[in-house]
Amino acid sequence: MGPPGAGKGTQAKVLADRLGIPAVSTGDIFRANVKEETALGLEAKRYMDAGNYVPDEVTNAMVRDRLSEADAGEGFLLDGYPRTLPQVGTLDDILAEHGHQLDAVVALTADPEVLVDRMLRRAKVDGRSDDSEEVIRHRQEVYTAETKPLLRVYDQRGLLVEVDGVGEIEEVSERVLAALKTLEG
Ligand code: ADP
């Protein structure tokens, strides 16, 4: 977990690779659907372009399908999900149905202003359609209002691992892996 621009997607890929499990990124799945112009993509695009969350029913159904696929049987790393309290409840249900449980919730922390700068630079390179300054700022607000409260929920469950997300990619990955070890022990 972590605010937009904190490097979730980047770290999710590195860590999933190191752990030998698939990274399931709701943002990536939505973007793939937008690109393919599927019904899901057309619906999601309206929300994404405005920097709003895709409705829970849509997101939850998509995650439920994805986590039922064979490659998720031995574990997975979620990137960008859950982001709302109803999504937390649905994830709990999905995990229970599969006889799984969460091992850890990793939160990447960073100063919002650093993140806005980072995202504006990224926008110039790969030009995501939700990367205008106005939308970026709105996404930070949505994160604070809708998703930040989830950190407390997972902290109360003893699952939260907070990691400084500012630094080189490898440095941050090492921090996450080290932090996960402390949780195991
Ligand atoms: P970022 O974290 O940088 O905003 P993501 O790639 O994780 O980027 O998400 C991009 C967009 O996809 C979000 O702004 C939102 O519209 C949609 N999205 C991704 N995950 C979710 C989710 N769990 N619930 C609702 N919408 C989501």
PDB file of C-alpha atoms in Angstrom, residues 1 53-56 60 80-90 142 146-147 150 154:
ATOM      1  CA  MET A   1       0.000   0.000   0.000  1.00  0.00           C
ATOM      2  CA  TYR A  53     -11.516   4.854  -7.700  1.00  0.00           C
ATOM      3  CA  VAL A  54     -13.319   2.364  -9.866  1.00  0.00           C
ATOM      4  CA  PRO A  55     -16.478   1.242  -7.990  1.00  0.00           C
ATOM      5  CA  ASP A  56     -15.924  -1.496  -5.431  1.00  0.00           C
ATOM      6  CA  ASN A  60     -13.893  -6.720  -6.265  1.00  0.00           C
ATOM      7  CA  GLY A  80      -3.134  -1.423  -5.349  1.00  0.00           C
ATOM      8  CA  TYR A  81      -5.736  -3.577  -3.621  1.00  0.00           C
ATOM      9  CA  PRO A  82      -7.507  -3.227  -1.242  1.00  0.00           C
ATOM     10  CA  ARG A  83      -8.023   0.548  -1.306  1.00  0.00           C
ATOM     11  CA  THR A  84     -11.361   0.903   0.469  1.00  0.00           C
ATOM     12  CA  LEU A  85     -12.929  -0.641   3.556  1.00  0.00           C
ATOM     13  CA  PRO A  86     -15.426  -2.694   1.512  1.00  0.00           C
ATOM     14  CA  GLN A  87     -12.474  -4.044  -0.482  1.00  0.00           C
ATOM     15  CA  VAL A  88     -10.825  -5.146   2.770  1.00  0.00           C
ATOM     16  CA  GLY A  89     -13.974  -7.125   3.590  1.00  0.00           C
ATOM     17  CA  THR A  90     -14.114  -8.717   0.161  1.00  0.00           C
ATOM     18  CA  VAL A 142      -8.575  10.261  -2.639  1.00  0.00           C
ATOM     19  CA  GLU A 146     -10.282   6.432   1.272  1.00  0.00           C
ATOM     20  CA  THR A 147      -7.165   4.310   1.656  1.00  0.00           C
ATOM     21  CA  LEU A 150      -6.861   1.017   6.002  1.00  0.00           C
ATOM     22  CA  TYR A 154      -4.018  -3.722   9.204  1.00  0.00           C
TER      23      TYR A 154
END
